[in-house]
Amino acid sequence: MFPTRSVRSAILIAVVGLACPMSLRTADAEEAARPVPQEVQPESAPVPVERLFRDYLGAREDARRLGEERAANLQRLTDLTQQVHQVQGKYTTEVRPVRSELGQARAKLAICNRVLAAREPPRPVLIKVPSPPLDKNAQQGWQNRRDQIEAENRAIEEHYKRDLEAFHRYQDQARNEKTSLEQRIKELDAQLAALETRQTSEQTPLLVELRALREAQSNLTQQIGAAMSRARTLADALRRAPEDQRLRRGICEWEGTFYPVDELRRILDDLKAARDRDRAELKAKAEADGRTLPEDWRHPKQNTLDALHSLIEQATSASK
């Protein structure tokens, strides 16, 4: 019977130790005392299968746990985004009528300012009455013309008086409206400021949490990638171990993933239960239609069930 690798290594060390100076033996002892690196590399010294599998399950569990945490973060991100949109929608709904009224008030105020900036209507230039004629025969014609001019001047003055009264009336009205409009504009500006302040106070903590969650999501994605990469490295190392050694220790590879045999038994039980439920449902439906379920009916996943059952049997036999 040939010595195992560990025995051969011990013999070789002993022989070299006898043949080499003390300094070399001391160096070898220091080298042997160095801790074994945690990362499994193809060129590293052999690592026990049990340890490889334990580290593999730990890496897979880390990836699963981090994945659940990332999913929870993603749900929280979705909820926060909806809350931000709700706050924005509430603000938009409430601010719209205020801005509309504010725009109307400012437009009216601009009209008032234009009215107040207007000048009084200029005094009209009256028609000058011509001098009386020296000829007495033309006296009657002159009088008629004078009466006509005086009537026209009175009409001009009446029209000017009405324009002046309207001007002062509009001025007074604009002055009064300007005061009320300026007060209302101040109130509307205050309402807008209050709405903006409330929106900021409601949105700021949400946005801060959103930024933090996005950073956490990025970190979790990197951590999941690292855990999955480590699991793949460990899986490759496990595949290099002989299958009979893995099966003897209850380590089974199923669909590219390594499981403890007990976990595969639970998976098989779940698959069998699902198969039995499907069969019962199909049988009941067939009987309701006046048919019978064929005796040779096979579940679509029966081949998977059989292969998994066979793998478990191999692991059970190897462990005996």
PDB file of C-alpha atoms in Angstrom:
ATOM      1  CA  MET A   1       0.000   0.000   0.000  1.00  0.00           C
ATOM      2  CA  PHE A   2       1.482   3.362  -1.036  1.00  0.00           C
ATOM      3  CA  PRO A   3       1.772   6.141   1.549  1.00  0.00           C
ATOM      4  CA  THR A   4      -0.708   8.971   1.278  1.00  0.00           C
ATOM      5  CA  ARG A   5       0.306  12.408   0.094  1.00  0.00           C
ATOM      6  CA  SER A   6       0.425  13.772   3.653  1.00  0.00           C
ATOM      7  CA  VAL A   7       2.690  10.861   4.745  1.00  0.00           C
ATOM      8  CA  ARG A   8       4.948  11.342   1.724  1.00  0.00           C
ATOM      9  CA  SER A   9       5.210  15.062   2.552  1.00  0.00           C
ATOM     10  CA  ALA A  10       6.168  14.279   6.140  1.00  0.00           C
ATOM     11  CA  ILE A  11       8.862  11.818   4.999  1.00  0.00           C
ATOM     12  CA  LEU A  12      10.247  14.324   2.512  1.00  0.00           C
ATOM     13  CA  ILE A  13      10.409  17.057   5.156  1.00  0.00           C
ATOM     14  CA  ALA A  14      12.200  14.727   7.532  1.00  0.00           C
ATOM     15  CA  VAL A  15      14.783  13.738   4.922  1.00  0.00           C
ATOM     16  CA  VAL A  16      15.412  17.318   3.853  1.00  0.00           C
ATOM     17  CA  GLY A  17      15.650  18.388   7.450  1.00  0.00           C
ATOM     18  CA  LEU A  18      18.425  15.886   8.088  1.00  0.00           C
ATOM     19  CA  ALA A  19      20.349  16.920   5.012  1.00  0.00           C
ATOM     20  CA  CYS A  20      20.009  20.726   5.323  1.00  0.00           C
ATOM     21  CA  PRO A  21      21.573  23.229   7.724  1.00  0.00           C
ATOM     22  CA  MET A  22      19.684  24.450  10.792  1.00  0.00           C
ATOM     23  CA  SER A  23      18.921  27.807   9.125  1.00  0.00           C
ATOM     24  CA  LEU A  24      17.027  26.108   6.328  1.00  0.00           C
ATOM     25  CA  ARG A  25      15.072  23.952   8.766  1.00  0.00           C
ATOM     26  CA  THR A  26      14.173  27.095  10.701  1.00  0.00           C
ATOM     27  CA  ALA A  27      13.004  28.804   7.519  1.00  0.00           C
ATOM     28  CA  ASP A  28      10.895  25.765   6.633  1.00  0.00           C
ATOM     29  CA  ALA A  29       9.361  25.790  10.088  1.00  0.00           C
ATOM     30  CA  GLU A  30       8.473  29.474   9.775  1.00  0.00           C
ATOM     31  CA  GLU A  31       6.965  28.844   6.352  1.00  0.00           C
ATOM     32  CA  ALA A  32       4.892  25.965   7.704  1.00  0.00           C
ATOM     33  CA  ALA A  33       3.712  28.129  10.605  1.00  0.00           C
ATOM     34  CA  ARG A  34       2.226  30.759   8.282  1.00  0.00           C
ATOM     35  CA  PRO A  35      -1.598  30.751   8.209  1.00  0.00           C
ATOM     36  CA  VAL A  36      -3.304  29.159   5.215  1.00  0.00           C
ATOM     37  CA  PRO A  37      -4.926  31.834   3.028  1.00  0.00           C
ATOM     38  CA  GLN A  38      -8.713  31.883   3.173  1.00  0.00           C
ATOM     39  CA  GLU A  39      -9.238  32.274  -0.585  1.00  0.00           C
ATOM     40  CA  VAL A  40      -9.269  28.970  -2.455  1.00  0.00           C
ATOM     41  CA  GLN A  41      -7.082  29.058  -5.557  1.00  0.00           C
ATOM     42  CA  PRO A  42      -6.464  26.272  -8.069  1.00  0.00           C
ATOM     43  CA  GLU A  43      -2.727  26.324  -7.325  1.00  0.00           C
ATOM     44  CA  SER A  44      -3.069  26.355  -3.510  1.00  0.00           C
ATOM     45  CA  ALA A  45      -2.499  23.390  -1.251  1.00  0.00           C
ATOM     46  CA  PRO A  46      -5.349  20.859  -1.018  1.00  0.00           C
ATOM     47  CA  VAL A  47      -8.162  21.923   1.287  1.00  0.00           C
ATOM     48  CA  PRO A  48     -10.432  19.376   2.988  1.00  0.00           C
ATOM     49  CA  VAL A  49     -13.677  18.822   1.121  1.00  0.00           C
ATOM     50  CA  GLU A  50     -15.708  19.481   4.264  1.00  0.00           C
ATOM     51  CA  ARG A  51     -14.094  22.890   4.679  1.00  0.00           C
ATOM     52  CA  LEU A  52     -14.586  23.726   0.999  1.00  0.00           C
ATOM     53  CA  PHE A  53     -18.237  22.788   1.266  1.00  0.00           C
ATOM     54  CA  ARG A  54     -18.712  24.733   4.489  1.00  0.00           C
ATOM     55  CA  ASP A  55     -17.171  27.831   2.914  1.00  0.00           C
ATOM     56  CA  TYR A  56     -19.264  27.278  -0.227  1.00  0.00           C
ATOM     57  CA  LEU A  57     -22.501  27.118   1.761  1.00  0.00           C
ATOM     58  CA  GLY A  58     -21.441  30.242   3.656  1.00  0.00           C
ATOM     59  CA  ALA A  59     -20.794  32.153   0.430  1.00  0.00           C
ATOM     60  CA  ARG A  60     -24.098  30.975  -1.028  1.00  0.00           C
ATOM     61  CA  GLU A  61     -25.914  31.971   2.154  1.00  0.00           C
ATOM     62  CA  ASP A  62     -24.229  35.384   2.062  1.00  0.00           C
ATOM     63  CA  ALA A  63     -25.413  35.888  -1.519  1.00  0.00           C
ATOM     64  CA  ARG A  64     -28.947  34.819  -0.558  1.00  0.00           C
ATOM     65  CA  ARG A  65     -29.077  37.047   2.521  1.00  0.00           C
ATOM     66  CA  LEU A  66     -27.665  40.037   0.661  1.00  0.00           C
ATOM     67  CA  GLY A  67     -30.109  39.392  -2.163  1.00  0.00           C
ATOM     68  CA  GLU A  68     -33.024  39.509   0.261  1.00  0.00           C
ATOM     69  CA  GLU A  69     -31.657  42.714   1.746  1.00  0.00           C
ATOM     70  CA  ARG A  70     -31.320  44.226  -1.708  1.00  0.00           C
ATOM     71  CA  ALA A  71     -34.890  43.181  -2.566  1.00  0.00           C
ATOM     72  CA  ALA A  72     -36.148  44.809   0.645  1.00  0.00           C
ATOM     73  CA  ASN A  73     -34.179  47.953  -0.210  1.00  0.00           C
ATOM     74  CA  LEU A  74     -35.638  47.955  -3.694  1.00  0.00           C
ATOM     75  CA  GLN A  75     -39.163  47.749  -2.268  1.00  0.00           C
ATOM     76  CA  ARG A  76     -38.373  50.616   0.079  1.00  0.00           C
ATOM     77  CA  LEU A  77     -36.968  52.590  -2.860  1.00  0.00           C
ATOM     78  CA  THR A  78     -40.220  52.021  -4.741  1.00  0.00           C
ATOM     79  CA  ASP A  79     -42.288  53.126  -1.732  1.00  0.00           C
ATOM     80  CA  LEU A  80     -40.160  56.226  -1.191  1.00  0.00           C
ATOM     81  CA  THR A  81     -40.367  57.180  -4.867  1.00  0.00           C
ATOM     82  CA  GLN A  82     -44.153  56.916  -4.696  1.00  0.00           C
ATOM     83  CA  GLN A  83     -44.202  59.073  -1.555  1.00  0.00           C
ATOM     84  CA  VAL A  84     -42.065  61.713  -3.267  1.00  0.00           C
ATOM     85  CA  HIS A  85     -44.450  61.716  -6.228  1.00  0.00           C
ATOM     86  CA  GLN A  86     -47.417  62.000  -3.873  1.00  0.00           C
ATOM     87  CA  VAL A  87     -45.888  64.994  -2.106  1.00  0.00           C
ATOM     88  CA  GLN A  88     -45.095  66.599  -5.468  1.00  0.00           C
ATOM     89  CA  GLY A  89     -48.597  65.875  -6.759  1.00  0.00           C
ATOM     90  CA  LYS A  90     -50.206  67.347  -3.633  1.00  0.00           C
ATOM     91  CA  TYR A  91     -48.043  70.452  -3.944  1.00  0.00           C
ATOM     92  CA  THR A  92     -48.866  70.847  -7.638  1.00  0.00           C
ATOM     93  CA  THR A  93     -52.603  70.477  -6.986  1.00  0.00           C
ATOM     94  CA  GLU A  94     -52.609  73.018  -4.179  1.00  0.00           C
ATOM     95  CA  VAL A  95     -50.272  75.522  -5.808  1.00  0.00           C
ATOM     96  CA  ARG A  96     -52.038  75.627  -9.185  1.00  0.00           C
ATOM     97  CA  PRO A  97     -55.062  77.779  -8.122  1.00  0.00           C
ATOM     98  CA  VAL A  98     -52.848  80.038  -6.015  1.00  0.00           C
ATOM     99  CA  ARG A  99     -50.552  80.729  -8.960  1.00  0.00           C
ATOM    100  CA  SER A 100     -53.541  81.274 -11.225  1.00  0.00           C
ATOM    101  CA  GLU A 101     -55.078  83.848  -8.873  1.00  0.00           C
ATOM    102  CA  LEU A 102     -51.676  85.437  -8.347  1.00  0.00           C
ATOM    103  CA  GLY A 103     -51.233  85.835 -12.099  1.00  0.00           C
ATOM    104  CA  GLN A 104     -54.639  87.457 -12.437  1.00  0.00           C
ATOM    105  CA  ALA A 105     -53.959  89.793  -9.528  1.00  0.00           C
ATOM    106  CA  ARG A 106     -50.637  90.891 -10.996  1.00  0.00           C
ATOM    107  CA  ALA A 107     -52.267  91.508 -14.371  1.00  0.00           C
ATOM    108  CA  LYS A 108     -54.950  93.690 -12.744  1.00  0.00           C
ATOM    109  CA  LEU A 109     -52.282  95.506 -10.746  1.00  0.00           C
ATOM    110  CA  ALA A 110     -50.422  96.263 -13.959  1.00  0.00           C
ATOM    111  CA  ILE A 111     -53.622  97.777 -15.400  1.00  0.00           C
ATOM    112  CA  CYS A 112     -54.095  99.866 -12.244  1.00  0.00           C
ATOM    113  CA  ASN A 113     -50.544 101.135 -12.481  1.00  0.00           C
ATOM    114  CA  ARG A 114     -51.059 102.113 -16.113  1.00  0.00           C
ATOM    115  CA  VAL A 115     -54.252 103.983 -15.173  1.00  0.00           C
ATOM    116  CA  LEU A 116     -52.528 105.793 -12.323  1.00  0.00           C
ATOM    117  CA  ALA A 117     -49.590 106.677 -14.539  1.00  0.00           C
ATOM    118  CA  ALA A 118     -51.869 108.246 -17.156  1.00  0.00           C
ATOM    119  CA  ARG A 119     -52.105 112.030 -17.481  1.00  0.00           C
ATOM    120  CA  GLU A 120     -55.223 114.091 -17.228  1.00  0.00           C
ATOM    121  CA  PRO A 121     -56.928 114.768 -20.553  1.00  0.00           C
ATOM    122  CA  PRO A 122     -55.618 118.088 -21.928  1.00  0.00           C
ATOM    123  CA  ARG A 123     -57.902 121.096 -21.849  1.00  0.00           C
ATOM    124  CA  PRO A 124     -59.586 121.583 -25.223  1.00  0.00           C
ATOM    125  CA  VAL A 125     -58.833 124.538 -27.454  1.00  0.00           C
ATOM    126  CA  LEU A 126     -62.069 126.449 -27.878  1.00  0.00           C
ATOM    127  CA  ILE A 127     -63.146 127.948 -31.161  1.00  0.00           C
ATOM    128  CA  LYS A 128     -62.393 131.611 -31.262  1.00  0.00           C
ATOM    129  CA  VAL A 129     -65.355 133.935 -31.971  1.00  0.00           C
ATOM    130  CA  PRO A 130     -64.547 136.286 -34.811  1.00  0.00           C
ATOM    131  CA  SER A 131     -64.687 140.049 -34.259  1.00  0.00           C
ATOM    132  CA  PRO A 132     -68.008 141.727 -35.106  1.00  0.00           C
ATOM    133  CA  PRO A 133     -68.186 143.224 -38.584  1.00  0.00           C
ATOM    134  CA  LEU A 134     -68.263 146.980 -39.153  1.00  0.00           C
ATOM    135  CA  ASP A 135     -70.974 146.600 -41.724  1.00  0.00           C
ATOM    136  CA  LYS A 136     -74.349 146.644 -40.020  1.00  0.00           C
ATOM    137  CA  ASN A 137     -75.835 144.562 -42.794  1.00  0.00           C
ATOM    138  CA  ALA A 138     -73.456 141.723 -41.862  1.00  0.00           C
ATOM    139  CA  GLN A 139     -74.293 142.008 -38.168  1.00  0.00           C
ATOM    140  CA  GLN A 140     -77.008 139.352 -38.247  1.00  0.00           C
ATOM    141  CA  GLY A 141     -74.773 136.803 -39.944  1.00  0.00           C
ATOM    142  CA  TRP A 142     -72.046 137.416 -37.408  1.00  0.00           C
ATOM    143  CA  GLN A 143     -74.441 136.930 -34.508  1.00  0.00           C
ATOM    144  CA  ASN A 144     -75.618 133.658 -35.960  1.00  0.00           C
ATOM    145  CA  ARG A 145     -72.008 132.507 -36.349  1.00  0.00           C
ATOM    146  CA  ARG A 146     -71.173 133.599 -32.781  1.00  0.00           C
ATOM    147  CA  ASP A 147     -74.117 131.663 -31.398  1.00  0.00           C
ATOM    148  CA  GLN A 148     -73.030 128.598 -33.318  1.00  0.00           C
ATOM    149  CA  ILE A 149     -69.418 128.843 -32.058  1.00  0.00           C
ATOM    150  CA  GLU A 150     -70.524 129.366 -28.494  1.00  0.00           C
ATOM    151  CA  ALA A 151     -72.760 126.284 -28.738  1.00  0.00           C
ATOM    152  CA  GLU A 152     -69.860 124.247 -30.125  1.00  0.00           C
ATOM    153  CA  ASN A 153     -67.547 125.526 -27.378  1.00  0.00           C
ATOM    154  CA  ARG A 154     -70.083 124.586 -24.718  1.00  0.00           C
ATOM    155  CA  ALA A 155     -70.276 121.093 -26.210  1.00  0.00           C
ATOM    156  CA  ILE A 156     -66.477 120.830 -26.215  1.00  0.00           C
ATOM    157  CA  GLU A 157     -66.314 121.924 -22.583  1.00  0.00           C
ATOM    158  CA  GLU A 158     -69.057 119.478 -21.569  1.00  0.00           C
ATOM    159  CA  HIS A 159     -67.226 116.644 -23.324  1.00  0.00           C
ATOM    160  CA  TYR A 160     -63.986 117.635 -21.596  1.00  0.00           C
ATOM    161  CA  LYS A 161     -65.756 117.789 -18.252  1.00  0.00           C
ATOM    162  CA  ARG A 162     -67.124 114.279 -18.741  1.00  0.00           C
ATOM    163  CA  ASP A 163     -63.681 112.979 -19.769  1.00  0.00           C
ATOM    164  CA  LEU A 164     -62.078 114.633 -16.739  1.00  0.00           C
ATOM    165  CA  GLU A 165     -64.687 113.179 -14.387  1.00  0.00           C
ATOM    166  CA  ALA A 166     -64.204 109.718 -15.925  1.00  0.00           C
ATOM    167  CA  PHE A 167     -60.428 110.096 -15.596  1.00  0.00           C
ATOM    168  CA  HIS A 168     -60.636 110.950 -11.894  1.00  0.00           C
ATOM    169  CA  ARG A 169     -63.183 108.185 -11.332  1.00  0.00           C
ATOM    170  CA  TYR A 170     -60.879 105.638 -12.958  1.00  0.00           C
ATOM    171  CA  GLN A 171     -57.962 107.035 -10.966  1.00  0.00           C
ATOM    172  CA  ASP A 172     -59.829 106.651  -7.694  1.00  0.00           C
ATOM    173  CA  GLN A 173     -61.005 103.161  -8.625  1.00  0.00           C
ATOM    174  CA  ALA A 174     -57.489 102.112  -9.677  1.00  0.00           C
ATOM    175  CA  ARG A 175     -56.011 103.574  -6.483  1.00  0.00           C
ATOM    176  CA  ASN A 176     -58.456 101.620  -4.326  1.00  0.00           C
ATOM    177  CA  GLU A 177     -58.036  98.411  -6.312  1.00  0.00           C
ATOM    178  CA  LYS A 178     -54.258  98.751  -6.237  1.00  0.00           C
ATOM    179  CA  THR A 179     -54.236  98.755  -2.444  1.00  0.00           C
ATOM    180  CA  SER A 180     -56.417  95.642  -2.220  1.00  0.00           C
ATOM    181  CA  LEU A 181     -54.515  93.924  -5.042  1.00  0.00           C
ATOM    182  CA  GLU A 182     -51.152  94.555  -3.419  1.00  0.00           C
ATOM    183  CA  GLN A 183     -52.473  93.136  -0.154  1.00  0.00           C
ATOM    184  CA  ARG A 184     -53.869  90.088  -1.938  1.00  0.00           C
ATOM    185  CA  ILE A 185     -50.605  89.545  -3.817  1.00  0.00           C
ATOM    186  CA  LYS A 186     -48.740  89.559  -0.506  1.00  0.00           C
ATOM    187  CA  GLU A 187     -51.150  86.967   0.861  1.00  0.00           C
ATOM    188  CA  LEU A 188     -50.802  84.772  -2.232  1.00  0.00           C
ATOM    189  CA  ASP A 189     -46.998  85.044  -2.134  1.00  0.00           C
ATOM    190  CA  ALA A 190     -47.116  83.975   1.507  1.00  0.00           C
ATOM    191  CA  GLN A 191     -49.326  81.011   0.598  1.00  0.00           C
ATOM    192  CA  LEU A 192     -46.888  79.943  -2.114  1.00  0.00           C
ATOM    193  CA  ALA A 193     -43.954  80.276   0.273  1.00  0.00           C
ATOM    194  CA  ALA A 194     -45.788  78.183   2.888  1.00  0.00           C
ATOM    195  CA  LEU A 195     -46.622  75.490   0.333  1.00  0.00           C
ATOM    196  CA  GLU A 196     -43.032  75.377  -0.909  1.00  0.00           C
ATOM    197  CA  THR A 197     -41.739  75.203   2.675  1.00  0.00           C
ATOM    198  CA  ARG A 198     -44.102  72.342   3.475  1.00  0.00           C
ATOM    199  CA  GLN A 199     -43.123  70.510   0.292  1.00  0.00           C
ATOM    200  CA  THR A 200     -39.430  70.912   1.119  1.00  0.00           C
ATOM    201  CA  SER A 201     -39.906  69.739   4.701  1.00  0.00           C
ATOM    202  CA  GLU A 202     -41.846  66.672   3.517  1.00  0.00           C
ATOM    203  CA  GLN A 203     -39.605  65.801   0.589  1.00  0.00           C
ATOM    204  CA  THR A 204     -36.164  66.445   2.092  1.00  0.00           C
ATOM    205  CA  PRO A 205     -36.068  63.437   4.467  1.00  0.00           C
ATOM    206  CA  LEU A 206     -37.484  61.231   1.705  1.00  0.00           C
ATOM    207  CA  LEU A 207     -34.837  62.382  -0.769  1.00  0.00           C
ATOM    208  CA  VAL A 208     -32.062  61.931   1.800  1.00  0.00           C
ATOM    209  CA  GLU A 209     -33.225  58.376   2.477  1.00  0.00           C
ATOM    210  CA  LEU A 210     -33.510  57.744  -1.256  1.00  0.00           C
ATOM    211  CA  ARG A 211     -29.894  58.753  -1.820  1.00  0.00           C
ATOM    212  CA  ALA A 212     -28.745  56.573   1.080  1.00  0.00           C
ATOM    213  CA  LEU A 213     -30.726  53.593  -0.215  1.00  0.00           C
ATOM    214  CA  ARG A 214     -29.333  54.003  -3.726  1.00  0.00           C
ATOM    215  CA  GLU A 215     -25.805  53.964  -2.313  1.00  0.00           C
ATOM    216  CA  ALA A 216     -26.701  50.913  -0.218  1.00  0.00           C
ATOM    217  CA  GLN A 217     -28.096  49.190  -3.310  1.00  0.00           C
ATOM    218  CA  SER A 218     -24.856  49.790  -5.159  1.00  0.00           C
ATOM    219  CA  ASN A 219     -22.821  48.397  -2.254  1.00  0.00           C
ATOM    220  CA  LEU A 220     -25.115  45.384  -1.918  1.00  0.00           C
ATOM    221  CA  THR A 221     -24.802  44.643  -5.623  1.00  0.00           C
ATOM    222  CA  GLN A 222     -21.017  44.630  -5.299  1.00  0.00           C
ATOM    223  CA  GLN A 223     -21.153  42.426  -2.201  1.00  0.00           C
ATOM    224  CA  ILE A 224     -23.520  39.979  -3.902  1.00  0.00           C
ATOM    225  CA  GLY A 225     -21.210  39.807  -6.894  1.00  0.00           C
ATOM    226  CA  ALA A 226     -18.241  39.099  -4.610  1.00  0.00           C
ATOM    227  CA  ALA A 227     -20.171  36.382  -2.723  1.00  0.00           C
ATOM    228  CA  MET A 228     -21.326  34.737  -5.947  1.00  0.00           C
ATOM    229  CA  SER A 229     -17.803  34.877  -7.369  1.00  0.00           C
ATOM    230  CA  ARG A 230     -16.455  33.225  -4.229  1.00  0.00           C
ATOM    231  CA  ALA A 231     -19.190  30.582  -4.402  1.00  0.00           C
ATOM    232  CA  ARG A 232     -18.271  29.836  -8.032  1.00  0.00           C
ATOM    233  CA  THR A 233     -14.579  29.545  -7.111  1.00  0.00           C
ATOM    234  CA  LEU A 234     -15.397  27.177  -4.256  1.00  0.00           C
ATOM    235  CA  ALA A 235     -17.744  25.177  -6.495  1.00  0.00           C
ATOM    236  CA  ASP A 236     -14.956  24.719  -9.038  1.00  0.00           C
ATOM    237  CA  ALA A 237     -12.678  23.524  -6.240  1.00  0.00           C
ATOM    238  CA  LEU A 238     -15.350  21.077  -5.072  1.00  0.00           C
ATOM    239  CA  ARG A 239     -15.731  19.717  -8.599  1.00  0.00           C
ATOM    240  CA  ARG A 240     -12.026  18.921  -8.662  1.00  0.00           C
ATOM    241  CA  ALA A 241     -12.540  16.590  -5.709  1.00  0.00           C
ATOM    242  CA  PRO A 242     -13.535  13.017  -6.674  1.00  0.00           C
ATOM    243  CA  GLU A 243     -17.291  12.560  -6.747  1.00  0.00           C
ATOM    244  CA  ASP A 244     -17.182   9.477  -4.479  1.00  0.00           C
ATOM    245  CA  GLN A 245     -15.433  11.555  -1.809  1.00  0.00           C
ATOM    246  CA  ARG A 246     -18.148  14.221  -2.047  1.00  0.00           C
ATOM    247  CA  LEU A 247     -20.965  11.681  -1.959  1.00  0.00           C
ATOM    248  CA  ARG A 248     -19.390   9.909   1.002  1.00  0.00           C
ATOM    249  CA  ARG A 249     -19.627  13.178   2.916  1.00  0.00           C
ATOM    250  CA  GLY A 250     -23.210  13.852   1.802  1.00  0.00           C
ATOM    251  CA  ILE A 251     -22.225  16.565  -0.690  1.00  0.00           C
ATOM    252  CA  CYS A 252     -24.287  16.405  -3.881  1.00  0.00           C
ATOM    253  CA  GLU A 253     -24.200  18.554  -6.994  1.00  0.00           C
ATOM    254  CA  TRP A 254     -27.661  19.138  -8.403  1.00  0.00           C
ATOM    255  CA  GLU A 255     -28.302  21.322 -11.456  1.00  0.00           C
ATOM    256  CA  GLY A 256     -24.985  23.132 -11.019  1.00  0.00           C
ATOM    257  CA  THR A 257     -25.405  23.761  -7.279  1.00  0.00           C
ATOM    258  CA  PHE A 258     -23.977  21.826  -4.332  1.00  0.00           C
ATOM    259  CA  TYR A 259     -26.387  20.754  -1.578  1.00  0.00           C
ATOM    260  CA  PRO A 260     -26.214  18.697   1.610  1.00  0.00           C
ATOM    261  CA  VAL A 261     -28.019  15.453   0.966  1.00  0.00           C
ATOM    262  CA  ASP A 262     -30.576  16.268   3.668  1.00  0.00           C
ATOM    263  CA  GLU A 263     -31.554  19.446   1.837  1.00  0.00           C
ATOM    264  CA  LEU A 264     -31.975  17.457  -1.388  1.00  0.00           C
ATOM    265  CA  ARG A 265     -34.284  15.080   0.483  1.00  0.00           C
ATOM    266  CA  ARG A 266     -36.453  18.034   1.472  1.00  0.00           C
ATOM    267  CA  ILE A 267     -36.470  19.264  -2.123  1.00  0.00           C
ATOM    268  CA  LEU A 268     -37.451  15.801  -3.303  1.00  0.00           C
ATOM    269  CA  ASP A 269     -40.263  15.629  -0.759  1.00  0.00           C
ATOM    270  CA  ASP A 270     -41.578  19.000  -1.959  1.00  0.00           C
ATOM    271  CA  LEU A 271     -41.466  17.836  -5.598  1.00  0.00           C
ATOM    272  CA  LYS A 272     -43.302  14.639  -4.705  1.00  0.00           C
ATOM    273  CA  ALA A 273     -45.959  16.585  -2.838  1.00  0.00           C
ATOM    274  CA  ALA A 274     -46.439  18.890  -5.841  1.00  0.00           C
ATOM    275  CA  ARG A 275     -46.660  15.866  -8.141  1.00  0.00           C
ATOM    276  CA  ASP A 276     -49.298  14.225  -5.931  1.00  0.00           C
ATOM    277  CA  ARG A 277     -51.335  17.444  -5.813  1.00  0.00           C
ATOM    278  CA  ASP A 278     -51.237  17.770  -9.587  1.00  0.00           C
ATOM    279  CA  ARG A 279     -52.265  14.150 -10.006  1.00  0.00           C
ATOM    280  CA  ALA A 280     -55.185  14.565  -7.580  1.00  0.00           C
ATOM    281  CA  GLU A 281     -56.388  17.705  -9.364  1.00  0.00           C
ATOM    282  CA  LEU A 282     -56.175  16.059 -12.794  1.00  0.00           C
ATOM    283  CA  LYS A 283     -57.913  12.937 -11.499  1.00  0.00           C
ATOM    284  CA  ALA A 284     -60.755  14.969 -10.010  1.00  0.00           C
ATOM    285  CA  LYS A 285     -61.164  16.974 -13.201  1.00  0.00           C
ATOM    286  CA  ALA A 286     -61.173  13.802 -15.314  1.00  0.00           C
ATOM    287  CA  GLU A 287     -63.814  12.201 -13.106  1.00  0.00           C
ATOM    288  CA  ALA A 288     -65.925  15.352 -13.316  1.00  0.00           C
ATOM    289  CA  ASP A 289     -65.770  15.063 -17.121  1.00  0.00           C
ATOM    290  CA  GLY A 290     -66.668  11.371 -17.002  1.00  0.00           C
ATOM    291  CA  ARG A 291     -63.139  10.228 -17.803  1.00  0.00           C
ATOM    292  CA  THR A 292     -60.439   8.335 -15.960  1.00  0.00           C
ATOM    293  CA  LEU A 293     -56.844   9.379 -15.539  1.00  0.00           C
ATOM    294  CA  PRO A 294     -54.517   6.993 -17.442  1.00  0.00           C
ATOM    295  CA  GLU A 295     -52.653   4.551 -15.227  1.00  0.00           C
ATOM    296  CA  ASP A 296     -49.368   5.345 -16.994  1.00  0.00           C
ATOM    297  CA  TRP A 297     -49.737   9.093 -16.426  1.00  0.00           C
ATOM    298  CA  ARG A 298     -46.391  10.716 -15.710  1.00  0.00           C
ATOM    299  CA  HIS A 299     -45.820  14.088 -14.208  1.00  0.00           C
ATOM    300  CA  PRO A 300     -43.902  16.529 -16.469  1.00  0.00           C
ATOM    301  CA  LYS A 301     -41.170  16.652 -13.815  1.00  0.00           C
ATOM    302  CA  GLN A 302     -41.083  12.906 -13.194  1.00  0.00           C
ATOM    303  CA  ASN A 303     -37.694  12.579 -14.895  1.00  0.00           C
ATOM    304  CA  THR A 304     -36.347  15.252 -12.575  1.00  0.00           C
ATOM    305  CA  LEU A 305     -37.815  13.402  -9.605  1.00  0.00           C
ATOM    306  CA  ASP A 306     -36.223  10.144 -10.713  1.00  0.00           C
ATOM    307  CA  ALA A 307     -32.804  11.717 -11.281  1.00  0.00           C
ATOM    308  CA  LEU A 308     -32.892  13.451  -7.907  1.00  0.00           C
ATOM    309  CA  HIS A 309     -33.979  10.245  -6.184  1.00  0.00           C
ATOM    310  CA  SER A 310     -31.110   8.377  -7.857  1.00  0.00           C
ATOM    311  CA  LEU A 311     -28.576  10.984  -6.730  1.00  0.00           C
ATOM    312  CA  ILE A 312     -29.791  10.772  -3.144  1.00  0.00           C
ATOM    313  CA  GLU A 313     -29.554   6.976  -3.254  1.00  0.00           C
ATOM    314  CA  GLN A 314     -25.960   7.234  -4.491  1.00  0.00           C
ATOM    315  CA  ALA A 315     -25.044   9.562  -1.617  1.00  0.00           C
ATOM    316  CA  THR A 316     -26.779   7.299   0.888  1.00  0.00           C
ATOM    317  CA  SER A 317     -24.962   4.201  -0.392  1.00  0.00           C
ATOM    318  CA  ALA A 318     -21.598   5.983  -0.486  1.00  0.00           C
ATOM    319  CA  SER A 319     -21.920   7.134   3.133  1.00  0.00           C
ATOM    320  CA  LYS A 320     -22.412   3.554   4.421  1.00  0.00           C
TER     321      LYS A 320
END
